[in-house]
PDB file of C-alpha atoms in Angstrom:
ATOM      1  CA  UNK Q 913     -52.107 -65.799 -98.265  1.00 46.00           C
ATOM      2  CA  UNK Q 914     -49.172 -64.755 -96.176  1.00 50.00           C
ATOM      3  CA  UNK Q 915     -47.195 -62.129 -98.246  1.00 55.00           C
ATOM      4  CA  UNK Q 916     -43.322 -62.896 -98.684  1.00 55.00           C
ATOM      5  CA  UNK Q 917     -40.931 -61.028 -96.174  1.00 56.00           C
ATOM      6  CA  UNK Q 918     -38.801 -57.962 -97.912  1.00 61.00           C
ATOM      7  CA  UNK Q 919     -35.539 -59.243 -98.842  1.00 59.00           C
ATOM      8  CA  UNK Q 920     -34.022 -56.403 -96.000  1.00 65.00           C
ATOM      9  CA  UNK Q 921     -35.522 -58.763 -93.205  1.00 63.00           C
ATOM     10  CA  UNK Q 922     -34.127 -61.703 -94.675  1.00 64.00           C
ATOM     11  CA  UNK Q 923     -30.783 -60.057 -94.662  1.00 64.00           C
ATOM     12  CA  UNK Q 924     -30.790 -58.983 -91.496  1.00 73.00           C
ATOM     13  CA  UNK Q 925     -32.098 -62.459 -89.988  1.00 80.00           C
ATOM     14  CA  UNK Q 926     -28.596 -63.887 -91.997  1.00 82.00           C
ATOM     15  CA  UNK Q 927     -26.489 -61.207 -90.650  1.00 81.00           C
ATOM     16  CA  UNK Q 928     -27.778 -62.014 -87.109  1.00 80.00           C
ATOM     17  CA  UNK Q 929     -27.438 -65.749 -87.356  1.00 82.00           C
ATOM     18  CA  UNK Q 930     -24.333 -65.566 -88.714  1.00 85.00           C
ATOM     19  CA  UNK Q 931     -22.832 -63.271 -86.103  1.00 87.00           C
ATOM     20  CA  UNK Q 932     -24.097 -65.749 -83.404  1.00 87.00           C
ATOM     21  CA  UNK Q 933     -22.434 -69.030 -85.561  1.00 89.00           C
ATOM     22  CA  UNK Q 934     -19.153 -67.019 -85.112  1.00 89.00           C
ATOM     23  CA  UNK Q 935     -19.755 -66.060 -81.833  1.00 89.00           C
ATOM     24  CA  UNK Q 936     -20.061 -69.685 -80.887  1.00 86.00           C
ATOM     25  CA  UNK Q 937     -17.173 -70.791 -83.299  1.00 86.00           C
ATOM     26  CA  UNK Q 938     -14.952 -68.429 -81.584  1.00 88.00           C
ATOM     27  CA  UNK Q 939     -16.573 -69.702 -78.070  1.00 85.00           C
ATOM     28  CA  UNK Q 940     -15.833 -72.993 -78.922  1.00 84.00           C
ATOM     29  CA  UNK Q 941     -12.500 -72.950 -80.507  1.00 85.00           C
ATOM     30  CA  UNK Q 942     -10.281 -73.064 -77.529  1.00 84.00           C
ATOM     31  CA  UNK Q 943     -12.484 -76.100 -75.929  1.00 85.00           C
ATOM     32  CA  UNK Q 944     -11.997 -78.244 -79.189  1.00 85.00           C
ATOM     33  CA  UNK Q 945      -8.459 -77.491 -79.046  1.00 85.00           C
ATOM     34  CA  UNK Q 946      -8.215 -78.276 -75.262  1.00 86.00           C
ATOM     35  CA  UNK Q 947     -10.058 -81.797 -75.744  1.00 86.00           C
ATOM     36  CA  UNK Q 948      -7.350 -82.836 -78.948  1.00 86.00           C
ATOM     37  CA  UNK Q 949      -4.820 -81.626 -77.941  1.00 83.00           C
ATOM     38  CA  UNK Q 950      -4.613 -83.280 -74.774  1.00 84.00           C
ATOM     39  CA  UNK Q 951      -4.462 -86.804 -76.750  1.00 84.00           C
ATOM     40  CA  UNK Q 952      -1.238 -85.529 -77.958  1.00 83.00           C
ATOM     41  CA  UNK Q 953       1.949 -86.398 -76.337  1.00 80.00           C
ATOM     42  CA  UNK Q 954       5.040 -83.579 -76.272  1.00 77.00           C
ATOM     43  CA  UNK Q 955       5.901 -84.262 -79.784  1.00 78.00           C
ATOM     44  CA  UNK Q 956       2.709 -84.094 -81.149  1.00 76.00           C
ATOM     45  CA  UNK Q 957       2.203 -80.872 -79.453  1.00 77.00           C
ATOM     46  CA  UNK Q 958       5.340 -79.369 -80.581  1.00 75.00           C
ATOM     47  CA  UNK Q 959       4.790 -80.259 -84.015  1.00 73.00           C
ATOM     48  CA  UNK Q 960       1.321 -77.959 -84.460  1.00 68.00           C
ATOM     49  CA  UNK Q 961      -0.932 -81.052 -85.371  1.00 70.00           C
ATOM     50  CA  UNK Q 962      -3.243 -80.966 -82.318  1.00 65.00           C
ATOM     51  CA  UNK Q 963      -5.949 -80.317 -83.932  1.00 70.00           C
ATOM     52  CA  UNK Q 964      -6.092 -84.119 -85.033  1.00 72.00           C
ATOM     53  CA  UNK Q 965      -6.436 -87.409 -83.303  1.00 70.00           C
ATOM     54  CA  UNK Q 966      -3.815 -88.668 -84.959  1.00 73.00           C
ATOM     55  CA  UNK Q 967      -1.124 -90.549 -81.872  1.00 70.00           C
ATOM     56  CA  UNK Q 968      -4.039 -90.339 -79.996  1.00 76.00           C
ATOM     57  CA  UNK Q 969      -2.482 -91.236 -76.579  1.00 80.00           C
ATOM     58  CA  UNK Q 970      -5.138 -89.696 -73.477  1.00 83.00           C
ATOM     59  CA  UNK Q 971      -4.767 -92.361 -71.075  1.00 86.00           C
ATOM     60  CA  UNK Q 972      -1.070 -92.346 -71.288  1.00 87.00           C
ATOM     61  CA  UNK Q 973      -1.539 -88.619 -70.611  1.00 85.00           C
ATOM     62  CA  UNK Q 974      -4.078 -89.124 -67.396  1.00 90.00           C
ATOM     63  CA  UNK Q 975      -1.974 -91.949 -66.412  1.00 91.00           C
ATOM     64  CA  UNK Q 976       1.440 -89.731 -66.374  1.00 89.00           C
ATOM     65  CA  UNK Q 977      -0.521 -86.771 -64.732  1.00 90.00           C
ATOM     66  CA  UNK Q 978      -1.405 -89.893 -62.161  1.00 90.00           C
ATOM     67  CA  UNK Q 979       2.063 -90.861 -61.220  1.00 90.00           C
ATOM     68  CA  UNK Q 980       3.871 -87.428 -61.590  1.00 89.00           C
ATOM     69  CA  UNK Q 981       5.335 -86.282 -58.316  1.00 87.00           C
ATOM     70  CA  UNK Q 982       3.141 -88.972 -56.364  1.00 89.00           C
ATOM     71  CA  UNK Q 983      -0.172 -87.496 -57.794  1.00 88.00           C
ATOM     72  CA  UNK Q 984       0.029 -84.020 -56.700  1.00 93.00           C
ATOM     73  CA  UNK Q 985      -1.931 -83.159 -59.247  1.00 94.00           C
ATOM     74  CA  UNK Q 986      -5.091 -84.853 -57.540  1.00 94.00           C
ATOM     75  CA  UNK Q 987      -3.947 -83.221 -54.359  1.00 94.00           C
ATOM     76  CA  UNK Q 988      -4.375 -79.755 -55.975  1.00 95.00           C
ATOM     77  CA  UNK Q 989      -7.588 -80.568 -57.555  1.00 95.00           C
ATOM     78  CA  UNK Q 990      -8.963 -81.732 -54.147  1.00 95.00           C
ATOM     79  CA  UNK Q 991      -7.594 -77.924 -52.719  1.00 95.00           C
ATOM     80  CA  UNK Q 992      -9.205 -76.858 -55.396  1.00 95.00           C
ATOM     81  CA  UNK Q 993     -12.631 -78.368 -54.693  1.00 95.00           C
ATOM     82  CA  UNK Q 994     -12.223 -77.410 -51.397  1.00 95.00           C
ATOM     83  CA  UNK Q 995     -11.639 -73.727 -52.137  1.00 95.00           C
ATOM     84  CA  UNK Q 996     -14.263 -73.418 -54.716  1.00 95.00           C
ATOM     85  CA  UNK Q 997     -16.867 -75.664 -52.635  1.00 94.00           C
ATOM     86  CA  UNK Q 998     -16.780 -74.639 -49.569  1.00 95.00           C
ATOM     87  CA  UNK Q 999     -15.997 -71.291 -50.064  1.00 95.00           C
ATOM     88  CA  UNK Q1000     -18.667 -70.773 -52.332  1.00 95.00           C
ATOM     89  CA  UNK Q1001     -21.173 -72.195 -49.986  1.00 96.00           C
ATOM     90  CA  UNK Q1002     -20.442 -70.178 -47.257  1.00 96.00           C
ATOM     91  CA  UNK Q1003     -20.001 -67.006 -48.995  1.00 95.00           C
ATOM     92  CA  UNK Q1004     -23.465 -67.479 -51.053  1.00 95.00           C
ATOM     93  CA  UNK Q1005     -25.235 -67.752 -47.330  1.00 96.00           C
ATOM     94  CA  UNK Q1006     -23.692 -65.031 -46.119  1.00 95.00           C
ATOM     95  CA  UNK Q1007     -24.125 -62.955 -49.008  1.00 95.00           C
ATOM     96  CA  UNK Q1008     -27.987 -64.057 -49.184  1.00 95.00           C
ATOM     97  CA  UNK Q1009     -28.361 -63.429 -45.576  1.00 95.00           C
ATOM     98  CA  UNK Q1010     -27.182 -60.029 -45.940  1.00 94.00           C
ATOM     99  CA  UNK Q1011     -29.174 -59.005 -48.940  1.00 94.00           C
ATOM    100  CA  UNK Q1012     -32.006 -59.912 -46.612  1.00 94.00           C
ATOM    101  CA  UNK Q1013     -31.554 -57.922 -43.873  1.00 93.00           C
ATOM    102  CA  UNK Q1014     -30.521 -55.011 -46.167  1.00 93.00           C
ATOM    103  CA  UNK Q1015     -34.396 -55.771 -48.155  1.00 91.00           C
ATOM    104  CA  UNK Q1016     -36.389 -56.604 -44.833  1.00 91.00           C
ATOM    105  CA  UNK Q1017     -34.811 -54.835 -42.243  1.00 90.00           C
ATOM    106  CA  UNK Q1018     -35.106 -50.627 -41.342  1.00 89.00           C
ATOM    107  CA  UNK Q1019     -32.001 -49.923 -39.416  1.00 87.00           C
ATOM    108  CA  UNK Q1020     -30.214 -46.431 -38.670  1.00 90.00           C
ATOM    109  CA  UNK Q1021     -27.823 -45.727 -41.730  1.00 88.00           C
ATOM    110  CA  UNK Q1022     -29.203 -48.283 -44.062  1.00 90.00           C
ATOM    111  CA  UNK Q1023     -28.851 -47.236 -47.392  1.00 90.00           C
ATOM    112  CA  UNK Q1024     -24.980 -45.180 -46.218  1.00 92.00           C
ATOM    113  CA  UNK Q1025     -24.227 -48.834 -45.439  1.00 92.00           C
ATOM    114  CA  UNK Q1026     -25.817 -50.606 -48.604  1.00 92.00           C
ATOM    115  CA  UNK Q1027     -23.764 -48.086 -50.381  1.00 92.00           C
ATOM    116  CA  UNK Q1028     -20.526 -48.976 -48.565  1.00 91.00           C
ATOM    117  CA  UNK Q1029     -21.216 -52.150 -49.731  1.00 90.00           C
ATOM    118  CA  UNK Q1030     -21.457 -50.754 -53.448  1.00 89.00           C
ATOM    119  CA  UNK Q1031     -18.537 -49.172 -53.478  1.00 90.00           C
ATOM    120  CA  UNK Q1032     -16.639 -52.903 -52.810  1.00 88.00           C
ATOM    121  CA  UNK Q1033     -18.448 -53.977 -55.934  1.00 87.00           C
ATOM    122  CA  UNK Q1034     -15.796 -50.616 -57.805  1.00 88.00           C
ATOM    123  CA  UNK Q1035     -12.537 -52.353 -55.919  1.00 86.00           C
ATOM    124  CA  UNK Q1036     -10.814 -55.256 -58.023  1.00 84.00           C
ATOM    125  CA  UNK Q1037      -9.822 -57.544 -55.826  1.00 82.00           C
ATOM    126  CA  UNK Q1038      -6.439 -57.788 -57.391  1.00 82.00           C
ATOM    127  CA  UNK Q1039      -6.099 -54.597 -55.268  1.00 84.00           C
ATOM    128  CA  UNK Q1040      -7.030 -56.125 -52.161  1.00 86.00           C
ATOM    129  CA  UNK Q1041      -4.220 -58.751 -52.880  1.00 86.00           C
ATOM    130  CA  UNK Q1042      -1.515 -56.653 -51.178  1.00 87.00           C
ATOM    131  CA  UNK Q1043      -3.128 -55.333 -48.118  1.00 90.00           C
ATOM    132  CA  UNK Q1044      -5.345 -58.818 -47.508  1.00 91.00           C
ATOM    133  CA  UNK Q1045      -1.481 -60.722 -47.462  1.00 92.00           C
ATOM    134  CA  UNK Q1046      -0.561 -58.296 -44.876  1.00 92.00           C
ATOM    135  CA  UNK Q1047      -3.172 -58.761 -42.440  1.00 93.00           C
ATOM    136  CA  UNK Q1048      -3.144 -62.203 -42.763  1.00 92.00           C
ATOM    137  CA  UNK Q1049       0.796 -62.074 -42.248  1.00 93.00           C
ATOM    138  CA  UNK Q1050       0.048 -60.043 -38.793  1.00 93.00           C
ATOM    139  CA  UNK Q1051      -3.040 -63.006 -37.849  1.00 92.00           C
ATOM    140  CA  UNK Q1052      -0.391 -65.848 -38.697  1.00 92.00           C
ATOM    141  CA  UNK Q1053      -2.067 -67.573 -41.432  1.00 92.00           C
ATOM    142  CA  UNK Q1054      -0.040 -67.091 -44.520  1.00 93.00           C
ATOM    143  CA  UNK Q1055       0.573 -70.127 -46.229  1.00 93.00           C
ATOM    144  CA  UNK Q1056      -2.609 -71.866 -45.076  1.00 93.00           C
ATOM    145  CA  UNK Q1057      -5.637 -72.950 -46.103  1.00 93.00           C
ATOM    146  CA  UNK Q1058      -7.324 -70.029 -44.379  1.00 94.00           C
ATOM    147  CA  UNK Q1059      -5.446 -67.614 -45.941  1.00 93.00           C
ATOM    148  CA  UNK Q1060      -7.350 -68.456 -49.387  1.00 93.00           C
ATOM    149  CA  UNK Q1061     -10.826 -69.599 -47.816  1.00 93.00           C
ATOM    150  CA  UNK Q1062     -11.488 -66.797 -45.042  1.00 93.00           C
ATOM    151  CA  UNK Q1063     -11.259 -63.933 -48.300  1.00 92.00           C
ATOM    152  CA  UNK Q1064     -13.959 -65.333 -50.825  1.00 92.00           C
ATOM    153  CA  UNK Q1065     -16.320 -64.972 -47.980  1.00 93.00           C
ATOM    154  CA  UNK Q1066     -17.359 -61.506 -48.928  1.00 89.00           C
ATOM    155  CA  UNK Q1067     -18.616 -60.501 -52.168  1.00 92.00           C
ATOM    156  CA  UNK Q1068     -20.137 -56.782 -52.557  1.00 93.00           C
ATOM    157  CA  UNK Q1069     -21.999 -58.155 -55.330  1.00 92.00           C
ATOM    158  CA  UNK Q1070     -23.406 -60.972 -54.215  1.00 93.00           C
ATOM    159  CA  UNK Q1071     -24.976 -58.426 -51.301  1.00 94.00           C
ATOM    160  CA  UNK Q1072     -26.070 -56.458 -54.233  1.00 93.00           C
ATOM    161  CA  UNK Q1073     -27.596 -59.422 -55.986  1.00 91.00           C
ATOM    162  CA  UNK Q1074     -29.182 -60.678 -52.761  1.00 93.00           C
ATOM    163  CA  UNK Q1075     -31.117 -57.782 -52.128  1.00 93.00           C
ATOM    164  CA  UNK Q1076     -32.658 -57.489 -55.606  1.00 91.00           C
ATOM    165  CA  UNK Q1077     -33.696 -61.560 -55.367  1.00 90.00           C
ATOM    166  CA  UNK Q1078     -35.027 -60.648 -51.480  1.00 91.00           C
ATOM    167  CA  UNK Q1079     -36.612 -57.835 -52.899  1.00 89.00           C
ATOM    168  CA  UNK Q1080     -38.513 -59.964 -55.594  1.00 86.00           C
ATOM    169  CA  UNK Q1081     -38.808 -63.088 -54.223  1.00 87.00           C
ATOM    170  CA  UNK Q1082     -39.818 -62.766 -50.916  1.00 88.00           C
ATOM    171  CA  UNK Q1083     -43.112 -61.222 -50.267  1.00 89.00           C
ATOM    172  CA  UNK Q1084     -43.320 -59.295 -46.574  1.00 88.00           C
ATOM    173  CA  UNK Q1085     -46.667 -61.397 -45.870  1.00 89.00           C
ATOM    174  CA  UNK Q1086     -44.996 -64.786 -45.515  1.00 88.00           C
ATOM    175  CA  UNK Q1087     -42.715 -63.053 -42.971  1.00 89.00           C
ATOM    176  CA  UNK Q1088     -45.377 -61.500 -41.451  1.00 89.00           C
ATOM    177  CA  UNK Q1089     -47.280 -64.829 -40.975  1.00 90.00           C
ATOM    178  CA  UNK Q1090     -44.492 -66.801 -39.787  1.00 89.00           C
ATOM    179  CA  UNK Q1091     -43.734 -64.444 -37.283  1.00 88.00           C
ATOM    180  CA  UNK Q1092     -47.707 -64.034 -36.322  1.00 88.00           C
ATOM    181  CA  UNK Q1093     -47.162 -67.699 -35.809  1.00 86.00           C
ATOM    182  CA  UNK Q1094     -44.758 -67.665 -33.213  1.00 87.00           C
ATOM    183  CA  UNK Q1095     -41.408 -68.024 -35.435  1.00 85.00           C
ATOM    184  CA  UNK Q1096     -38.391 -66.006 -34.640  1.00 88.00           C
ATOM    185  CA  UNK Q1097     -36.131 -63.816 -37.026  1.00 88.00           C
ATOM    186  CA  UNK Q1098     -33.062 -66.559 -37.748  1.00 89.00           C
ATOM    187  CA  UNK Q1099     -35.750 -69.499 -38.010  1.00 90.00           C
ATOM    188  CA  UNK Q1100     -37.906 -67.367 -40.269  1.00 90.00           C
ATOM    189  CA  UNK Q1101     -35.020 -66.491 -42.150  1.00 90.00           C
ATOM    190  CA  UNK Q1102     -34.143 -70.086 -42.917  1.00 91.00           C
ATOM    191  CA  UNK Q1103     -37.510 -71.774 -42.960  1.00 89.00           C
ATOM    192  CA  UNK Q1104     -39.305 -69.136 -45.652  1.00 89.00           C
ATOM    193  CA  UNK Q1105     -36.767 -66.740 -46.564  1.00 90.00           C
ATOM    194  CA  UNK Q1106     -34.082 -69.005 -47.951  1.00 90.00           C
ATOM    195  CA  UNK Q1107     -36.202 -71.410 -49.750  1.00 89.00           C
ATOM    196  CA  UNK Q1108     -38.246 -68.719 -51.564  1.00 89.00           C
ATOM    197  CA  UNK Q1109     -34.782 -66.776 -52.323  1.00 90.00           C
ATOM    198  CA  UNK Q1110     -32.902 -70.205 -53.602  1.00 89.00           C
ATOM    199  CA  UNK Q1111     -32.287 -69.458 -57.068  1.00 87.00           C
ATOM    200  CA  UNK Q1112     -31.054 -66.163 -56.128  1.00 88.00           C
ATOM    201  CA  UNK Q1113     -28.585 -68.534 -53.830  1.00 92.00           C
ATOM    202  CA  UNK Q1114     -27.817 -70.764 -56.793  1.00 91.00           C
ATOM    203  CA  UNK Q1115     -26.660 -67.619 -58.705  1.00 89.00           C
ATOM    204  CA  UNK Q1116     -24.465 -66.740 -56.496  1.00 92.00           C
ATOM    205  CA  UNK Q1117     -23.146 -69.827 -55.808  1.00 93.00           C
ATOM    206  CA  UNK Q1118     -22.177 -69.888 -59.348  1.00 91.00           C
ATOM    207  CA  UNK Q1119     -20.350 -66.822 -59.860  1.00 91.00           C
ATOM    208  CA  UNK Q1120     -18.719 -67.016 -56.876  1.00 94.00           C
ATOM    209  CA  UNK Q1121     -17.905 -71.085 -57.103  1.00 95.00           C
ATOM    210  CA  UNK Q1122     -16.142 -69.701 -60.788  1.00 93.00           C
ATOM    211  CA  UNK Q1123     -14.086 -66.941 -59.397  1.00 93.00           C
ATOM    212  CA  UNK Q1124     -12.800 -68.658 -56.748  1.00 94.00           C
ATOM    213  CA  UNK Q1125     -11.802 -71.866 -58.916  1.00 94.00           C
ATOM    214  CA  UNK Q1126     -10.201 -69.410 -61.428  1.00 92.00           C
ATOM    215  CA  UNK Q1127      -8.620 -67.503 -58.831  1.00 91.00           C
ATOM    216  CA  UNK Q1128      -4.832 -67.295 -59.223  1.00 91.00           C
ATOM    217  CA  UNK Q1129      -3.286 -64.081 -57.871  1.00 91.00           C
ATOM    218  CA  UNK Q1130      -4.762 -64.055 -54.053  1.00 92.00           C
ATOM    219  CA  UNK Q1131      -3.080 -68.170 -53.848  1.00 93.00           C
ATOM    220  CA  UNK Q1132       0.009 -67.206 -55.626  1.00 93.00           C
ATOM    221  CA  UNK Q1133       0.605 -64.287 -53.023  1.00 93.00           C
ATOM    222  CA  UNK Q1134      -0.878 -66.510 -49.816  1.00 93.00           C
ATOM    223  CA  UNK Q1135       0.781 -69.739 -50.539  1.00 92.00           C
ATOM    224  CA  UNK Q1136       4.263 -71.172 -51.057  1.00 91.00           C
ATOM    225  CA  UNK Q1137       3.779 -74.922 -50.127  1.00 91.00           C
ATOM    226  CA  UNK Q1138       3.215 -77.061 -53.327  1.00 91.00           C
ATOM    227  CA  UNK Q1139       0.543 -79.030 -50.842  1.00 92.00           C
ATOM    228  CA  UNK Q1140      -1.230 -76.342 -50.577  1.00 94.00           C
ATOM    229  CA  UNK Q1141      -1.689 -75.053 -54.201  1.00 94.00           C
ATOM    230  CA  UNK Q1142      -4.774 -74.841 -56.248  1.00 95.00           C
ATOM    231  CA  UNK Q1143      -5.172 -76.197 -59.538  1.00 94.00           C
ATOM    232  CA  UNK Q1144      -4.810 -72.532 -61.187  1.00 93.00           C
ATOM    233  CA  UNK Q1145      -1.364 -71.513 -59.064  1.00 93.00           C
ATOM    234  CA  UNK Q1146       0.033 -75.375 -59.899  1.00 93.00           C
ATOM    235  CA  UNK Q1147      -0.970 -75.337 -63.421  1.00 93.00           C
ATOM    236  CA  UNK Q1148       1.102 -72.119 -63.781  1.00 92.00           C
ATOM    237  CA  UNK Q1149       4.284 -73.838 -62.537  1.00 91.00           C
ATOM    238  CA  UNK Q1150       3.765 -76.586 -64.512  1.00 91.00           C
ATOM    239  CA  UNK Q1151       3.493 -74.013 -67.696  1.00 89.00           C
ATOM    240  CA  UNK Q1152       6.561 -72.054 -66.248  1.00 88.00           C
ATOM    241  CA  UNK Q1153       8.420 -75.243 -66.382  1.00 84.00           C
ATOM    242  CA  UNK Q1154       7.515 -76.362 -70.178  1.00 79.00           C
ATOM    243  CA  UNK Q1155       9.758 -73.876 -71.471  1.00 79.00           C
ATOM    244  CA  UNK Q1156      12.686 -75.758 -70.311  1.00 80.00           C
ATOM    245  CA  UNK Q1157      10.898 -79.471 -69.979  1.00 82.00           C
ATOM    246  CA  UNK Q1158       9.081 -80.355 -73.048  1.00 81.00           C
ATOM    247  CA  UNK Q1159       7.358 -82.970 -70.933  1.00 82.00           C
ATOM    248  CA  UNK Q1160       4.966 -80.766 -68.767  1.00 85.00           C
ATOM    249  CA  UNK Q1161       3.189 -79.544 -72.391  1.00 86.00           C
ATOM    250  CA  UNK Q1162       0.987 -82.483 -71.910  1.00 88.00           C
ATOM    251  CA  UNK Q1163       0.542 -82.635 -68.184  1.00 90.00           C
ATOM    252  CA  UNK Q1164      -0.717 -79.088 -68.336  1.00 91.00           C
ATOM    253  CA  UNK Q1165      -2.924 -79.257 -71.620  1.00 90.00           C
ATOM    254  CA  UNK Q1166      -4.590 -83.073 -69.981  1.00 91.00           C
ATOM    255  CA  UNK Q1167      -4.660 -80.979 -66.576  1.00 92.00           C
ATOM    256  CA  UNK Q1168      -6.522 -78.305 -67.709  1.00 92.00           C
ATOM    257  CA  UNK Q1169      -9.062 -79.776 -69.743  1.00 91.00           C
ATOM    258  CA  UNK Q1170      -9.851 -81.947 -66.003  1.00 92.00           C
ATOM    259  CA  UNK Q1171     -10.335 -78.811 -64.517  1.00 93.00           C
ATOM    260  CA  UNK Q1172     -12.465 -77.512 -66.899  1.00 92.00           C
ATOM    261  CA  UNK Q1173     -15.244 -80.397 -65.756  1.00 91.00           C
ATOM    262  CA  UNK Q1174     -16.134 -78.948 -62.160  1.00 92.00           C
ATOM    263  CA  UNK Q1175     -17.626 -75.861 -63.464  1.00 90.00           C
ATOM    264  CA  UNK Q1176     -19.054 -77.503 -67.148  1.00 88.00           C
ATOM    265  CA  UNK Q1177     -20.938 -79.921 -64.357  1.00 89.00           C
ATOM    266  CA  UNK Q1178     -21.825 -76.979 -61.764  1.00 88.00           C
ATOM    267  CA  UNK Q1179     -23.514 -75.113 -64.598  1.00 85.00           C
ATOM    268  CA  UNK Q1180     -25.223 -78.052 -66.708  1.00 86.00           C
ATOM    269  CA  UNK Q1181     -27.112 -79.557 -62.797  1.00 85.00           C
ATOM    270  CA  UNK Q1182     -27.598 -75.978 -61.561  1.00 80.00           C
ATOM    271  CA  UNK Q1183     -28.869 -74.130 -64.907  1.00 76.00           C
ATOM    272  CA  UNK Q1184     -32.433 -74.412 -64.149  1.00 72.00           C
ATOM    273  CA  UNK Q1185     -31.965 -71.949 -61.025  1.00 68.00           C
ATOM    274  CA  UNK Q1186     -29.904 -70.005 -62.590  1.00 60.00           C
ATOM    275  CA  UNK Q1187     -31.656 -69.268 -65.706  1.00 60.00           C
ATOM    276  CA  UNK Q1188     -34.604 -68.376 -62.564  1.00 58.00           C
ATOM    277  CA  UNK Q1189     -31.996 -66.265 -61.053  1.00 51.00           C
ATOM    278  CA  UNK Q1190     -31.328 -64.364 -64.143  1.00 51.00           C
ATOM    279  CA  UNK Q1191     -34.225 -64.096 -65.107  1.00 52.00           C
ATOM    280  CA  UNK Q1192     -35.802 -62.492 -62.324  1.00 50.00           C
ATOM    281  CA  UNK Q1193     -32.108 -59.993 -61.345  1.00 45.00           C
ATOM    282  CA  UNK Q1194     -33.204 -58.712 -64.933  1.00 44.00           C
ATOM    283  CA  UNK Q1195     -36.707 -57.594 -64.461  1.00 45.00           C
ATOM    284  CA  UNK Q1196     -36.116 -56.073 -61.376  1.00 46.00           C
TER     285      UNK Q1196
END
């Protein structure tokens, strides 16, 4: 017969369960808020009742966020896809391909370079804002999509990350075999390296696909064309403009909770890599 657990433990399981049911209270609060209030038109808004479904009025919302200024809205969100996408993509291979050469690779000056690298990971890129503008000014392609996508290339960390997922994913005999049969570096790179190192790839992707779609100061120095904005940098006009225009309150609360589904799908059909990715960053 099992004896009955001291009354400490029980207290301490309550205390722990509770902490996490605020945690995800507080978590979840500004979601919830997000989703009702953007069934609210200005009014409703105004009047501190968004927390209810009461005038519930979300496709007049989506359809006005639709028409206004000939759908720019859309326009942004595509930019914004683009960005995030793309950029992502590219800077996850080339941050995986790095971390691989840095793991696999004996080169003069190695580790003085891998801790180069390191030190990017200290630099906010808020810093970087200034000087990036600058060189971009004296390349000609401020106020272009380049100026936005050619940045988010390089992530420090997701070199750093790399490495550790090379380091533990990739044994040295599969390279060894591959090139034993006749493979060369780039095609045994992409043909055993890569696959074995994906989740590390998917993790990367992740971060990187959510910083760039939250990214707001590099676009608001780099762009000035409307066209050209992403959803963060046109969002924040919108918001500038409420204060005087009642009317944008619900374009930017509907507008927001849209761009909130990119990442919420990103996570939910990549989680099983990531959770991998994690998983294995940790143990190393």
């Amino acid at each position: 017969m099992s004896k009955p657990r001291p009354r400490s433990a029980w207290l301490s399981r309550t205390a722990v369960n509770g902490a996490l049911v605020l945690a995800v209270v507080y978590m979840l609060f500004p979601l919830v808020w997000l989703v009702t209030a953007a069934t609210k038109d200005a009014g409703g808004l105004l009047a501190g009742n968004a927390f209810s479904f009461e005038g519930f009025d979300l496709g007049g919302n989506l359809s006005r966020l639709a028409e206004y200024n000939d759908g720019i809205y859309f326009h942004w969100y595509v930019n914004s896809l683009l960005y995030a996408g793309l950029g992502a993509l590219a800077c996850s291979l080339i941050s995986v391909a790095a971390g691989y050469a840095f793991d696999k690779y004996d080169f003069r000056g190695k580790e003085k370079l891998f801790g180069v690298v390191l030190l990017g990971v200290l630099v906010p890129t808020t810093a970087l804002a200034l000087p990036m503008y600058l060189l971009a000014s004296e390349v000609g392609i401020v106020n272009t999509y380049w100026a936005v996508l050619i940045p988010v290339l390089v992530n420090p960390f997701g070199v750093y990350l790399s490495r550790v997922f090379s380091s533990g994913y990739i044994p040295d005999e599969a390279l060894e075999a591959a090139r034993i049969d006749g493979a060369g570096e780039l095609r045994t790179f992409w043909s055993i390296g890569l696959p074995m190192v994906m989740p590390g790839f998917v993790t990367v992707f992740l971060f990187q696909f959510t910083a760039i779609w939250n990214n707001f100061f590099l676009p608001l120095v780099m762009l000035s064309d409307q066209k050209l904005f992403p959803l963060s940098l046109g969002l924040y006009a919108w918001n500038s403009n409420a204060h005087a225009e009642p009317d944008f309150y619900p374009l930017v609360v509907t507008g927001s909770l849209l761009a909130v589904v990119p990442l919420v799908v990103a996570f939910i059909s990549l989680q099983r890599h990531w959770k991998a990715g994690l998983t294995a960053g940790s143990v190393k």
